[in-house]
mmCIF file with all atom_site columns, C-alpha atoms in Angstrom:
data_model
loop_
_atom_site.group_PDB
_atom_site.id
_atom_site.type_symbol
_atom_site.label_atom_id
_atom_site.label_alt_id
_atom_site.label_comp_id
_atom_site.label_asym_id
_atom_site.label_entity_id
_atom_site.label_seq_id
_atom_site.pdbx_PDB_ins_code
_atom_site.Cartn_x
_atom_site.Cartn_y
_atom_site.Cartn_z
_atom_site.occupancy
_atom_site.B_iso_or_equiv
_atom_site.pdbx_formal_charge
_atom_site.auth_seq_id
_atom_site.auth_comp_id
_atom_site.auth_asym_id
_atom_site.auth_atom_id
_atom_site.pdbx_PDB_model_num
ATOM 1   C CA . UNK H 1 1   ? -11.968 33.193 -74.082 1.00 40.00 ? 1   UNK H CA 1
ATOM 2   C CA . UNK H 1 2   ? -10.949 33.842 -77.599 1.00 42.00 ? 2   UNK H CA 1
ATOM 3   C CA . UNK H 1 3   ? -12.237 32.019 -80.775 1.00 47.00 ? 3   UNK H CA 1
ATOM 4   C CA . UNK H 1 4   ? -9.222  30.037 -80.097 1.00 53.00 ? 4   UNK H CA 1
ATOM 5   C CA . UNK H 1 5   ? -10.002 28.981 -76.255 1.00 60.00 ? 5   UNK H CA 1
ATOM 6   C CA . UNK H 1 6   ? -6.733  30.796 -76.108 1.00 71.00 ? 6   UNK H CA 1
ATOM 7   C CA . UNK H 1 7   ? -7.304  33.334 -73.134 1.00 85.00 ? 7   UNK H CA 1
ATOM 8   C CA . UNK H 1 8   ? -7.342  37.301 -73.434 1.00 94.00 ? 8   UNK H CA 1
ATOM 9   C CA . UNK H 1 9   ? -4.679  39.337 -72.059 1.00 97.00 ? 9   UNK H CA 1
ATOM 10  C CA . UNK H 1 10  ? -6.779  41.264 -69.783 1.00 97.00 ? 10  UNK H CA 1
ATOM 11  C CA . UNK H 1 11  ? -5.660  45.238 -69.243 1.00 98.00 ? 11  UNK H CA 1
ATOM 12  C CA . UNK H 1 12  ? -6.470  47.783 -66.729 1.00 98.00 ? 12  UNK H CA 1
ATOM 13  C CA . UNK H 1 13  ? -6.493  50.999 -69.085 1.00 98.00 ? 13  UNK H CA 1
ATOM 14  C CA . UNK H 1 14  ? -5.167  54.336 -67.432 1.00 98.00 ? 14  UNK H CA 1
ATOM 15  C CA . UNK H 1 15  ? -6.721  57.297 -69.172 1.00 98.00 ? 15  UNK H CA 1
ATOM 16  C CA . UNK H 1 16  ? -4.593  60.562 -70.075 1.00 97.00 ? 16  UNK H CA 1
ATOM 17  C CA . UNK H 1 17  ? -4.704  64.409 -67.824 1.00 97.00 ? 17  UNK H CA 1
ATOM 18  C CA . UNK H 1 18  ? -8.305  66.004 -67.647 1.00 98.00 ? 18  UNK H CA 1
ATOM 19  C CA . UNK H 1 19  ? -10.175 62.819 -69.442 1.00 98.00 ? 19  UNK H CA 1
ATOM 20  C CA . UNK H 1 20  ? -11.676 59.782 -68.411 1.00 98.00 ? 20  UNK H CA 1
ATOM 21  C CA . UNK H 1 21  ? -12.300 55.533 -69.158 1.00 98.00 ? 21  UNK H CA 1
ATOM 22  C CA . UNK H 1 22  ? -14.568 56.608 -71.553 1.00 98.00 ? 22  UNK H CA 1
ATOM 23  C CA . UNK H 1 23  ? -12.508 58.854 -73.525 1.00 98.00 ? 23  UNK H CA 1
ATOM 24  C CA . UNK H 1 24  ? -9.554  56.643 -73.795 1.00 98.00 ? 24  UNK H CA 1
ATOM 25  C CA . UNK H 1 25  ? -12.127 53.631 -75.019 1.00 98.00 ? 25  UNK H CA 1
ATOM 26  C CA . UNK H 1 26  ? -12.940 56.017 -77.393 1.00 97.00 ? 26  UNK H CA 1
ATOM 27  C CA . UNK H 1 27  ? -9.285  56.789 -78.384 1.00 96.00 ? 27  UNK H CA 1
ATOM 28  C CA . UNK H 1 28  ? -8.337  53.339 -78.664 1.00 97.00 ? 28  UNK H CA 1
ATOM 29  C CA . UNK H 1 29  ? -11.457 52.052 -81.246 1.00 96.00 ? 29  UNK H CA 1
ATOM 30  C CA . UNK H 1 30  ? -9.252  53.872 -83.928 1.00 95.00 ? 30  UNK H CA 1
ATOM 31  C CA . UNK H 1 31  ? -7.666  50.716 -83.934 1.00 97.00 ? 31  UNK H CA 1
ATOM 32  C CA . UNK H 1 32  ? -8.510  47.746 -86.050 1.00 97.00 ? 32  UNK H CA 1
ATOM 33  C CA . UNK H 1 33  ? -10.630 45.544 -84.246 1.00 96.00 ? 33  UNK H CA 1
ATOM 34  C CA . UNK H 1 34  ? -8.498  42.775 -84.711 1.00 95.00 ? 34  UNK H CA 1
ATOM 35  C CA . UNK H 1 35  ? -6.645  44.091 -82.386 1.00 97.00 ? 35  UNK H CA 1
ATOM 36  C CA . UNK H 1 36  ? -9.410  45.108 -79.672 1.00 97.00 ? 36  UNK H CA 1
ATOM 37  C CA . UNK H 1 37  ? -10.738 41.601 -79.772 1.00 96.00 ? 37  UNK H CA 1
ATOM 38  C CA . UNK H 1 38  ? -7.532  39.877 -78.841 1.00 96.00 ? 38  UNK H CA 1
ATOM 39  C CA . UNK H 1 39  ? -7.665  42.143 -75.540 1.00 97.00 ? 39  UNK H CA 1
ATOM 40  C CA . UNK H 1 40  ? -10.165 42.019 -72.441 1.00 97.00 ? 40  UNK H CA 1
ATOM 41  C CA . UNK H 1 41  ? -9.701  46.386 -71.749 1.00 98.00 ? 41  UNK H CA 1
ATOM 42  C CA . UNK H 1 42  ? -10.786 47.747 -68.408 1.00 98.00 ? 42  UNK H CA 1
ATOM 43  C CA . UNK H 1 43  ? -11.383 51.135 -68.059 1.00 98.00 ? 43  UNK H CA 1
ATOM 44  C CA . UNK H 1 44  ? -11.413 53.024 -65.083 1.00 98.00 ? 44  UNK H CA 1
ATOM 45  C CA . UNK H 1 45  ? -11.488 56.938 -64.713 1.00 98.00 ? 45  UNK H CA 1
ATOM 46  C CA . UNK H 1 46  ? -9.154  58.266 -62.078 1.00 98.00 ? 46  UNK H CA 1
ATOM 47  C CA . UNK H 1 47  ? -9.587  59.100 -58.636 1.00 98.00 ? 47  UNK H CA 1
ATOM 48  C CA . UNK H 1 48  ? -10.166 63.136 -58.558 1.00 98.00 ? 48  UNK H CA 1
ATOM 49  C CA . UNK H 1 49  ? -12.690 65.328 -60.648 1.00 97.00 ? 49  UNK H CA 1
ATOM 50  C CA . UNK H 1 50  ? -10.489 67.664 -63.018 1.00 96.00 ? 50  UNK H CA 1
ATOM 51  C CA . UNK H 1 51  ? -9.168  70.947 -61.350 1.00 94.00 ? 51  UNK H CA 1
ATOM 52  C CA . UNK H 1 52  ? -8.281  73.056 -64.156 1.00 93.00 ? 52  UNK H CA 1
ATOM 53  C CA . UNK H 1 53  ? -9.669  73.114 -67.850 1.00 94.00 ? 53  UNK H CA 1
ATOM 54  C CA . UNK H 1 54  ? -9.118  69.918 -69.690 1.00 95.00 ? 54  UNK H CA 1
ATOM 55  C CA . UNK H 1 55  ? -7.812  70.223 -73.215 1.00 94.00 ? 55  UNK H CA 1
ATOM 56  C CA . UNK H 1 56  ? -10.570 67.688 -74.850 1.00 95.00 ? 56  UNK H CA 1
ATOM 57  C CA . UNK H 1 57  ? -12.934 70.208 -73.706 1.00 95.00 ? 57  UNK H CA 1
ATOM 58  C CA . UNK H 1 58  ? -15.161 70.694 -76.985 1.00 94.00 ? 58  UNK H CA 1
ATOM 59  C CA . UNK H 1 59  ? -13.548 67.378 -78.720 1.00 93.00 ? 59  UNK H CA 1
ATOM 60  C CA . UNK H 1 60  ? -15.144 64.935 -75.799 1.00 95.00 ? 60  UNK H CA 1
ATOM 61  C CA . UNK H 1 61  ? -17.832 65.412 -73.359 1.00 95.00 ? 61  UNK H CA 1
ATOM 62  C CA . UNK H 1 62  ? -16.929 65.735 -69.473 1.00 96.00 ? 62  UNK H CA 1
ATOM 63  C CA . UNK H 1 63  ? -16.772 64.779 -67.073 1.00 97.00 ? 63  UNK H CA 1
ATOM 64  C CA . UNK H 1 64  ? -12.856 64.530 -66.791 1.00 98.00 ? 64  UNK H CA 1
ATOM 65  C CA . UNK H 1 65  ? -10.517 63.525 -63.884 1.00 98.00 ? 65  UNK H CA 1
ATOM 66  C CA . UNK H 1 66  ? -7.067  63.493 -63.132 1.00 98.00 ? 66  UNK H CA 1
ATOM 67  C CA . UNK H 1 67  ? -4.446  60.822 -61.330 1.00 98.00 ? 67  UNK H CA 1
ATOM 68  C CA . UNK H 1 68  ? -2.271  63.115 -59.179 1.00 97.00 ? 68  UNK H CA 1
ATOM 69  C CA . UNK H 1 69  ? -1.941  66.916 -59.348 1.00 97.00 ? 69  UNK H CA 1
ATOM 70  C CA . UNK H 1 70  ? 1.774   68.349 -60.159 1.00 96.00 ? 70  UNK H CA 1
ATOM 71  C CA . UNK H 1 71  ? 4.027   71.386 -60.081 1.00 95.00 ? 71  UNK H CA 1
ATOM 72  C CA . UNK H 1 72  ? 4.869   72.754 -63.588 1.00 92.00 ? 72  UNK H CA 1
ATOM 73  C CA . UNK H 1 73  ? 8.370   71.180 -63.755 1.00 92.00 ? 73  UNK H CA 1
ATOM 74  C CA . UNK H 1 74  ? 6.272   68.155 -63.028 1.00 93.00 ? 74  UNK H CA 1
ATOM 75  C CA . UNK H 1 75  ? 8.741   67.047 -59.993 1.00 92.00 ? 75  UNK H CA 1
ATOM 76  C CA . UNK H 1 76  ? 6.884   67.709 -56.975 1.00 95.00 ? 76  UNK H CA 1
ATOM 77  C CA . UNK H 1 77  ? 3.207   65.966 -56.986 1.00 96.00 ? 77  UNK H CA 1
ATOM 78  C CA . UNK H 1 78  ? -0.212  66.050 -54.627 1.00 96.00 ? 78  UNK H CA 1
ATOM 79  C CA . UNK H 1 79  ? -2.567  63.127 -54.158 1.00 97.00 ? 79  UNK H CA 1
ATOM 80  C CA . UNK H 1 80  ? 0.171   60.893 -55.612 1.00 97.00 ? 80  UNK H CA 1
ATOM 81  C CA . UNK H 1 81  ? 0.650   57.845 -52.997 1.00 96.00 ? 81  UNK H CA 1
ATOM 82  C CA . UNK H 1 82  ? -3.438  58.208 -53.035 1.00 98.00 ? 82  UNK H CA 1
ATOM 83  C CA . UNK H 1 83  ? -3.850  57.728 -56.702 1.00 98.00 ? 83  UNK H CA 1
ATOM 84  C CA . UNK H 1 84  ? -1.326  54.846 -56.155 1.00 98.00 ? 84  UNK H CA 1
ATOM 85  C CA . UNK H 1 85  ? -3.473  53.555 -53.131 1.00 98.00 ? 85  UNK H CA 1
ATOM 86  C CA . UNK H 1 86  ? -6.987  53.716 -55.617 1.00 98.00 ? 86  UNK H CA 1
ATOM 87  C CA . UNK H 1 87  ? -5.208  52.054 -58.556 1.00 98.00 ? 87  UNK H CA 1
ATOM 88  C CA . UNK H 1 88  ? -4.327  48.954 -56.154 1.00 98.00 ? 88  UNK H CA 1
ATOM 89  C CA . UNK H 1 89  ? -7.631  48.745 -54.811 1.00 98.00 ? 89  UNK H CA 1
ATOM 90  C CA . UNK H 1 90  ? -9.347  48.456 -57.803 1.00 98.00 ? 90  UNK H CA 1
ATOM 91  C CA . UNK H 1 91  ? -6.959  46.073 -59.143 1.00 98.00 ? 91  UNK H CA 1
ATOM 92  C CA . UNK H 1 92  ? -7.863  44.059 -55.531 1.00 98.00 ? 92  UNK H CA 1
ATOM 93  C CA . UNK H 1 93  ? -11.559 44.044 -55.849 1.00 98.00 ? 93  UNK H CA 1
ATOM 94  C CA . UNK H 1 94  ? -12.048 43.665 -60.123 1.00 98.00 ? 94  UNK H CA 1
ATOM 95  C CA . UNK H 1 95  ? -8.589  41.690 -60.785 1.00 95.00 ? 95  UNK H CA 1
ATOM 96  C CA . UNK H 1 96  ? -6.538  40.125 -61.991 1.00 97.00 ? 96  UNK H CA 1
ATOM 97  C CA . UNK H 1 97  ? -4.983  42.020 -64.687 1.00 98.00 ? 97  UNK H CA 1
ATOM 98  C CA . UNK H 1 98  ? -2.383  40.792 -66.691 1.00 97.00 ? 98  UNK H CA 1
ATOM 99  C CA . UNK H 1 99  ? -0.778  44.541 -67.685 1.00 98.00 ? 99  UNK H CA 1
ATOM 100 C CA . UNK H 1 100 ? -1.257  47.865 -67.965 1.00 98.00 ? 100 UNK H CA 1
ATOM 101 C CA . UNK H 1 101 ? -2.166  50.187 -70.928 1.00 98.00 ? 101 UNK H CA 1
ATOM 102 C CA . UNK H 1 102 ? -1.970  53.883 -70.303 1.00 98.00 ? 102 UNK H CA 1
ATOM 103 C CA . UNK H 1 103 ? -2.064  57.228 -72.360 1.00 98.00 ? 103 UNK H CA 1
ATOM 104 C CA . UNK H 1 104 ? -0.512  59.949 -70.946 1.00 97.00 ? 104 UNK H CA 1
ATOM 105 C CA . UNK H 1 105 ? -0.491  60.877 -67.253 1.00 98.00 ? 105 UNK H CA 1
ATOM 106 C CA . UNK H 1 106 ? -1.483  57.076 -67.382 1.00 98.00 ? 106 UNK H CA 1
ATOM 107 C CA . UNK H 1 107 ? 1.282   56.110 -69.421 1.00 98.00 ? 107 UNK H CA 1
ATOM 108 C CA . UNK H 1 108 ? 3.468   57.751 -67.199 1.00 98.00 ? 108 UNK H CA 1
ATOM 109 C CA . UNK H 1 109 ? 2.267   55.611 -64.066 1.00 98.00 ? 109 UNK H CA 1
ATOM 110 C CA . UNK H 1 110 ? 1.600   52.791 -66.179 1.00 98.00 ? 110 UNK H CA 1
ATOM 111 C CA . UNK H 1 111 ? 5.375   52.888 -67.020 1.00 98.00 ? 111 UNK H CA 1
ATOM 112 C CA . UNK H 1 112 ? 6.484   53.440 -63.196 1.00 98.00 ? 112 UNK H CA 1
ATOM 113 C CA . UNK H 1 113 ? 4.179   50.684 -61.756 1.00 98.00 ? 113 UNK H CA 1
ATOM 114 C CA . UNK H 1 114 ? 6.372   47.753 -62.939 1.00 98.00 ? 114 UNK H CA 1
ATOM 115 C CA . UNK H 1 115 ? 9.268   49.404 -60.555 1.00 97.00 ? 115 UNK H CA 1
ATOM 116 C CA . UNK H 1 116 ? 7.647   50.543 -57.453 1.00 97.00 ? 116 UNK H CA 1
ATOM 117 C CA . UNK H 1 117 ? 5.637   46.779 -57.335 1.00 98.00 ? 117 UNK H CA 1
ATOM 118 C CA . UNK H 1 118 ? 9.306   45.468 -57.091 1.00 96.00 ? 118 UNK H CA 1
ATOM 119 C CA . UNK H 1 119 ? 10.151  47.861 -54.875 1.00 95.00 ? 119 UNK H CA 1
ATOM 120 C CA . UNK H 1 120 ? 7.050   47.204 -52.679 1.00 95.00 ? 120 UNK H CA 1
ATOM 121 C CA . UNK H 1 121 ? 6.170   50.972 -53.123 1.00 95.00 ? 121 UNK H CA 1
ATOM 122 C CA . UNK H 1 122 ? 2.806   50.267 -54.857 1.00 97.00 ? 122 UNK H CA 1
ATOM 123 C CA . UNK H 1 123 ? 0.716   46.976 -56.002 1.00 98.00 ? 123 UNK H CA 1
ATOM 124 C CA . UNK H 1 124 ? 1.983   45.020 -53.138 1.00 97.00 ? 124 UNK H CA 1
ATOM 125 C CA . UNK H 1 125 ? -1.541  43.264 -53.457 1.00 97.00 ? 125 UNK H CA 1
ATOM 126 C CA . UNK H 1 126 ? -1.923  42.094 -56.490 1.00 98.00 ? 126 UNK H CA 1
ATOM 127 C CA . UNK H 1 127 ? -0.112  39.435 -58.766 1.00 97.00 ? 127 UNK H CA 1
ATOM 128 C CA . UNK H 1 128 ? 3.121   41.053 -60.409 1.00 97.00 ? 128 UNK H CA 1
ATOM 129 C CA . UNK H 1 129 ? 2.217   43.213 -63.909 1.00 98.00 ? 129 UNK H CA 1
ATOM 130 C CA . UNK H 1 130 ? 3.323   41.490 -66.914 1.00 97.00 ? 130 UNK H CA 1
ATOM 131 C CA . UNK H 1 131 ? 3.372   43.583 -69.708 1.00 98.00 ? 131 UNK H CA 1
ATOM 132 C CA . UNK H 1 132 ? 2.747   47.403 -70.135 1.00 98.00 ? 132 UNK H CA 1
ATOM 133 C CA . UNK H 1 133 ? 1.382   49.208 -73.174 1.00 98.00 ? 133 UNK H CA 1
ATOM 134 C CA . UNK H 1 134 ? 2.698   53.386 -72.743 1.00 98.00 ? 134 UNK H CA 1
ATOM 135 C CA . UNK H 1 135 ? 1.453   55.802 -75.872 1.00 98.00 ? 135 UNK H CA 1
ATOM 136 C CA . UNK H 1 136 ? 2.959   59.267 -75.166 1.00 97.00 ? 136 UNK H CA 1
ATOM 137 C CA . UNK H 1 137 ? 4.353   58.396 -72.016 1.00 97.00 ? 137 UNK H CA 1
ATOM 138 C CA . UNK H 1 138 ? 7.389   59.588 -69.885 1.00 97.00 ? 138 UNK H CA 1
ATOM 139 C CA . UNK H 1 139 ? 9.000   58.844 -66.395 1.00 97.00 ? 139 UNK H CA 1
ATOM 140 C CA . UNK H 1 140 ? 8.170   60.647 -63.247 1.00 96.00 ? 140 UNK H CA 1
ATOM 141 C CA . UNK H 1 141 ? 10.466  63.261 -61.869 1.00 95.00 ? 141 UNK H CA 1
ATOM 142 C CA . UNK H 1 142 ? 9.910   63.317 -58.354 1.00 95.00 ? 142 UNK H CA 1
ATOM 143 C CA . UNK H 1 143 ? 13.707  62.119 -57.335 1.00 94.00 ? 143 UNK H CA 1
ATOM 144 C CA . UNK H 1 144 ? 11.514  60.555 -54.290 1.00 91.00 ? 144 UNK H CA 1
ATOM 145 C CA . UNK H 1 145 ? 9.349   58.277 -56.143 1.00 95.00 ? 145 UNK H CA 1
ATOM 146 C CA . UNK H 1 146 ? 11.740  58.152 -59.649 1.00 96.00 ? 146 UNK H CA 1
ATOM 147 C CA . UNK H 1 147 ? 14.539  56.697 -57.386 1.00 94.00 ? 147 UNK H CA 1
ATOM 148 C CA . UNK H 1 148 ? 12.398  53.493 -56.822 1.00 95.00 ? 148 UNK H CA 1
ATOM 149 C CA . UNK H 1 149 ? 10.479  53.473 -60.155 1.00 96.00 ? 149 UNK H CA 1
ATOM 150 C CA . UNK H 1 150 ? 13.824  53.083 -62.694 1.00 97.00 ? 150 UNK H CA 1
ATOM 151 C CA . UNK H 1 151 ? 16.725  51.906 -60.085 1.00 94.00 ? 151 UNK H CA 1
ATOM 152 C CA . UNK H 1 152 ? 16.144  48.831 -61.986 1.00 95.00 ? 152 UNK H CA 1
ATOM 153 C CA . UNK H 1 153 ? 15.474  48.332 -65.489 1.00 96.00 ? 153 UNK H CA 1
ATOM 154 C CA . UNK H 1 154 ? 11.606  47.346 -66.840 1.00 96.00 ? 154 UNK H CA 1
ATOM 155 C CA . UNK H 1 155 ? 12.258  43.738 -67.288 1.00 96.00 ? 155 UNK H CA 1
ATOM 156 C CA . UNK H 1 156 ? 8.737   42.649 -68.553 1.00 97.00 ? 156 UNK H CA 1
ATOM 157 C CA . UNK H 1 157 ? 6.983   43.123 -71.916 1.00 98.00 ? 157 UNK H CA 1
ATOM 158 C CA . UNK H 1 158 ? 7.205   46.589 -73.060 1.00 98.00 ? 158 UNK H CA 1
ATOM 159 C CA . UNK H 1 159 ? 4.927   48.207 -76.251 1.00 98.00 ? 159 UNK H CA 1
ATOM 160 C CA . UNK H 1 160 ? 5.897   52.018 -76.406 1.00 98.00 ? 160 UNK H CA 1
ATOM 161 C CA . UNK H 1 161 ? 4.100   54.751 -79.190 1.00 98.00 ? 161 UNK H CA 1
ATOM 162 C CA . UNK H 1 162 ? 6.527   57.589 -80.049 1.00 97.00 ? 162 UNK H CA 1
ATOM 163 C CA . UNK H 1 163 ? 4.817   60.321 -81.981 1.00 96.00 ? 163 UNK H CA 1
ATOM 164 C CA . UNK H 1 164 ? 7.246   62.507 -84.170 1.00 96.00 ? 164 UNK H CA 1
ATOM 165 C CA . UNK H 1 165 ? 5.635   65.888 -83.106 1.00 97.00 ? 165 UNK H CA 1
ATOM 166 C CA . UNK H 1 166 ? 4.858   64.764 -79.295 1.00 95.00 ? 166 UNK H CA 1
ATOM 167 C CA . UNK H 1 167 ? 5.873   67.242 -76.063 1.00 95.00 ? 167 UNK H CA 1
ATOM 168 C CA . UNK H 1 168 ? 6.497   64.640 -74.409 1.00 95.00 ? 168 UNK H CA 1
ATOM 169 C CA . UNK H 1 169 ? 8.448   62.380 -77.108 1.00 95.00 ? 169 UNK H CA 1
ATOM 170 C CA . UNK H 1 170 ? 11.813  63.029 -75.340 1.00 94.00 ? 170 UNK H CA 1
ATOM 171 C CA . UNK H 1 171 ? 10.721  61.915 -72.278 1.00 94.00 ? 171 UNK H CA 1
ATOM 172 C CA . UNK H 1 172 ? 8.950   59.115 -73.572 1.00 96.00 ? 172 UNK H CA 1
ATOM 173 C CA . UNK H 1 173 ? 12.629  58.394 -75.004 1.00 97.00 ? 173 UNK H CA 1
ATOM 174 C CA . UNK H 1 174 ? 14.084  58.229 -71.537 1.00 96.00 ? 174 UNK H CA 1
ATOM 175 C CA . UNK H 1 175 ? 11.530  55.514 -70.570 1.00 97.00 ? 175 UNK H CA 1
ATOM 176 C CA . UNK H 1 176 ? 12.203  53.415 -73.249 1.00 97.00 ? 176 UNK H CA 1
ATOM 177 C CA . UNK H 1 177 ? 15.972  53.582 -72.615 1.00 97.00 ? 177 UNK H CA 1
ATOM 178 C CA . UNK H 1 178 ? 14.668  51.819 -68.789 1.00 96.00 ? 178 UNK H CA 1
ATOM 179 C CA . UNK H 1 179 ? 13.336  49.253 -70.653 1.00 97.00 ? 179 UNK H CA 1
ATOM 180 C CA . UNK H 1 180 ? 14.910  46.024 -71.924 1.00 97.00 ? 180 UNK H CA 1
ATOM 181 C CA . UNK H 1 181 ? 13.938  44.890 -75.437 1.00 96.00 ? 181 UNK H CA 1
ATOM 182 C CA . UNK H 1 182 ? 11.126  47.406 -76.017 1.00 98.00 ? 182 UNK H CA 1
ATOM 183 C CA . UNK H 1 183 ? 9.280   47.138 -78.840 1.00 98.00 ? 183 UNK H CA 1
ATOM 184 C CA . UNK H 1 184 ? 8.395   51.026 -80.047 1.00 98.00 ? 184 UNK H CA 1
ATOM 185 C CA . UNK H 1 185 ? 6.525   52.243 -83.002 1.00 97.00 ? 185 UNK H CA 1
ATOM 186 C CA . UNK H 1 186 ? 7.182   55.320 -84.061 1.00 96.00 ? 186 UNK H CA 1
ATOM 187 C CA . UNK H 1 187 ? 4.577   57.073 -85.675 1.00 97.00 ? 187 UNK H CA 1
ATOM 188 C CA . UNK H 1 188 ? 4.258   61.197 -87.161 1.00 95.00 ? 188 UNK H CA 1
ATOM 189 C CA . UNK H 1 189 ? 1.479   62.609 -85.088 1.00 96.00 ? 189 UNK H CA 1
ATOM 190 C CA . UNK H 1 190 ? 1.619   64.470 -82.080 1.00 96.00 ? 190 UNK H CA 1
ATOM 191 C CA . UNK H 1 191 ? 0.656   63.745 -78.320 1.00 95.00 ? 191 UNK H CA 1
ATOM 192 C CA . UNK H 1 192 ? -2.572  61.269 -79.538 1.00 95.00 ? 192 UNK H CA 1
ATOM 193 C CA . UNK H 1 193 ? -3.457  57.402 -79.905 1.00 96.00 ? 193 UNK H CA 1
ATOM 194 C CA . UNK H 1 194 ? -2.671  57.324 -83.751 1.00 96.00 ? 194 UNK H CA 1
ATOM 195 C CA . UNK H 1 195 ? -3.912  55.045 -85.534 1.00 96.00 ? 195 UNK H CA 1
ATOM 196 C CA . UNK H 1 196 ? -2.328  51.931 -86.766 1.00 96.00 ? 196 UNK H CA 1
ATOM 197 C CA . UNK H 1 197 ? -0.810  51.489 -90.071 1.00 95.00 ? 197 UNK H CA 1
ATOM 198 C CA . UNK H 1 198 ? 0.301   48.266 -91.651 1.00 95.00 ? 198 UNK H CA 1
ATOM 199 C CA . UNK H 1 199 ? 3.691   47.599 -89.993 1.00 96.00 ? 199 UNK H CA 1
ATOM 200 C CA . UNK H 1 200 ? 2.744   48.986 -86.521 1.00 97.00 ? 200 UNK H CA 1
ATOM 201 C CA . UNK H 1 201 ? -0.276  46.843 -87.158 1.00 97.00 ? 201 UNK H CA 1
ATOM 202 C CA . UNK H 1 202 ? 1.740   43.766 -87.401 1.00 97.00 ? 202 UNK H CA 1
ATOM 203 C CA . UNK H 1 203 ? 4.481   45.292 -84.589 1.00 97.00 ? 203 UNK H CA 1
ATOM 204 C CA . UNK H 1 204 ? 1.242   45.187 -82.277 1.00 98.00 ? 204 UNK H CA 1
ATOM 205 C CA . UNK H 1 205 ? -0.010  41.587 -83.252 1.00 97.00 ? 205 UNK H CA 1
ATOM 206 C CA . UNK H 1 206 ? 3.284   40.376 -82.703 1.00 97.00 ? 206 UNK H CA 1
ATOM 207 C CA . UNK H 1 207 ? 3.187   41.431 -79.207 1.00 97.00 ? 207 UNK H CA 1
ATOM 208 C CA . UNK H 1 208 ? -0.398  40.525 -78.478 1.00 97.00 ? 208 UNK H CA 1
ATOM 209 C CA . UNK H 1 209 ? 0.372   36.882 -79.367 1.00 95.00 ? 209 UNK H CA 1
ATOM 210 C CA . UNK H 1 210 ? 3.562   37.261 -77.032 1.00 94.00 ? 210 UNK H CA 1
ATOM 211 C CA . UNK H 1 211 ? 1.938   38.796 -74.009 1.00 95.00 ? 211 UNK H CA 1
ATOM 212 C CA . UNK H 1 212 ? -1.171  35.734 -74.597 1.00 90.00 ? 212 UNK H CA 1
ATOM 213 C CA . UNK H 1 213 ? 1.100   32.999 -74.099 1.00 80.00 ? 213 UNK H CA 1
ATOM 214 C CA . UNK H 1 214 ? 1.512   34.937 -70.219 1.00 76.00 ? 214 UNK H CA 1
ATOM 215 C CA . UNK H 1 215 ? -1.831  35.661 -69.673 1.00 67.00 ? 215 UNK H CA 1
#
């Protein structure tokens, strides 16, 4: 309970490509910690040891894992309706959550989940998500699984980070357009967790206190 008695927003936190829970926790105490104590995070570190070099290798200590493995025009995936499967599970046995923060590869399931769980694709399990947090996110490419993810629009909550000098900021675009009423901060950096200036500070409170009046 907050100092309030007014109830966290409690998040299941979806790491990036090659990392793990423990990086992302990391990543995310650049921000203020007003902002970290207004949210109960959950980490959890995906389902397969990394298969390839990770590119936080010499910035953060291993070990590192991966969600799903992919083909380099990132449309045909391995391992993906078994990520899906361990997500859902976890959610089962440590839930509720209320939403879904992800960085990354986890932004870009984070910002799929909303669709397939209408779909009955994935999360058939659990309660429906409310809210989703993507930084440096994108939409998935499979036709297969994209077909179900954004044949409607995202309806609840969304937060989306845009960096300026991102690889993936056009992409990230194209989920935001699936989205109705997202709130986005754009910020100059590349594909990281930036930190939080003034106005995205406030752009963030403002949807904390939204999102706790669900929770």
């Amino acid at each position: 309970m907050g100092s309030e008695g007014v109830k966290k927003p409690r998040i299941l936190c979806l790491h990036g490509f090659r990392t793990s829970g423990n990086i992302l926790s990391t990543q995310l105490h650049k921000w203020p910690q007003s902002v970290l104590d207004n949210l109960d995070l959950v980490f959890l570190d995906a389902p397969f040891p990394c298969q390839g070099k990770s590119d936080v290798e010499g910035i953060f200590d291993p070990p590192y894992y991966e969600w799903f493995q992919f083909n380099e025009e990132f449309t045909e995936y391995t391992n993906f309706d078994e990520c899906l499967q361990y997500i859902e599970d976890y959610m089962v046995k440590h839930g509720p959550f209320d939403g879904l923060l992800g960085f990354s590869q986890g932004a870009i399931l984070s910002g799929a989940f909303p669709g397939l769980q209408e779909k009955g694709v994935a999360l058939s399990k659990v309660p429906k998500v409310k809210f989703i947090i993507i930084i440096g996110g994108a939409k998935l490419k499979s036709p297969s699984v994209a077909d179900k993810a954004y044949s409607s629009p995202v309806t609840c909550p969304s937060l989306h980070f845009l960096g300026e000098t991102d690889f993936l900021r056009p992409y990230g675009a194209e989920l935001i357009e699936s989205c109705i009423e997202p709130v986005v901060i754009h910020h100059a950096k590349g594909h990281t967790i930036p930190r939080l200036d003034e106005e995205s500070l406030k752009s963030v409170m403002s949807f904390i206190d939204r999102i706790k009046d669900d929770a």
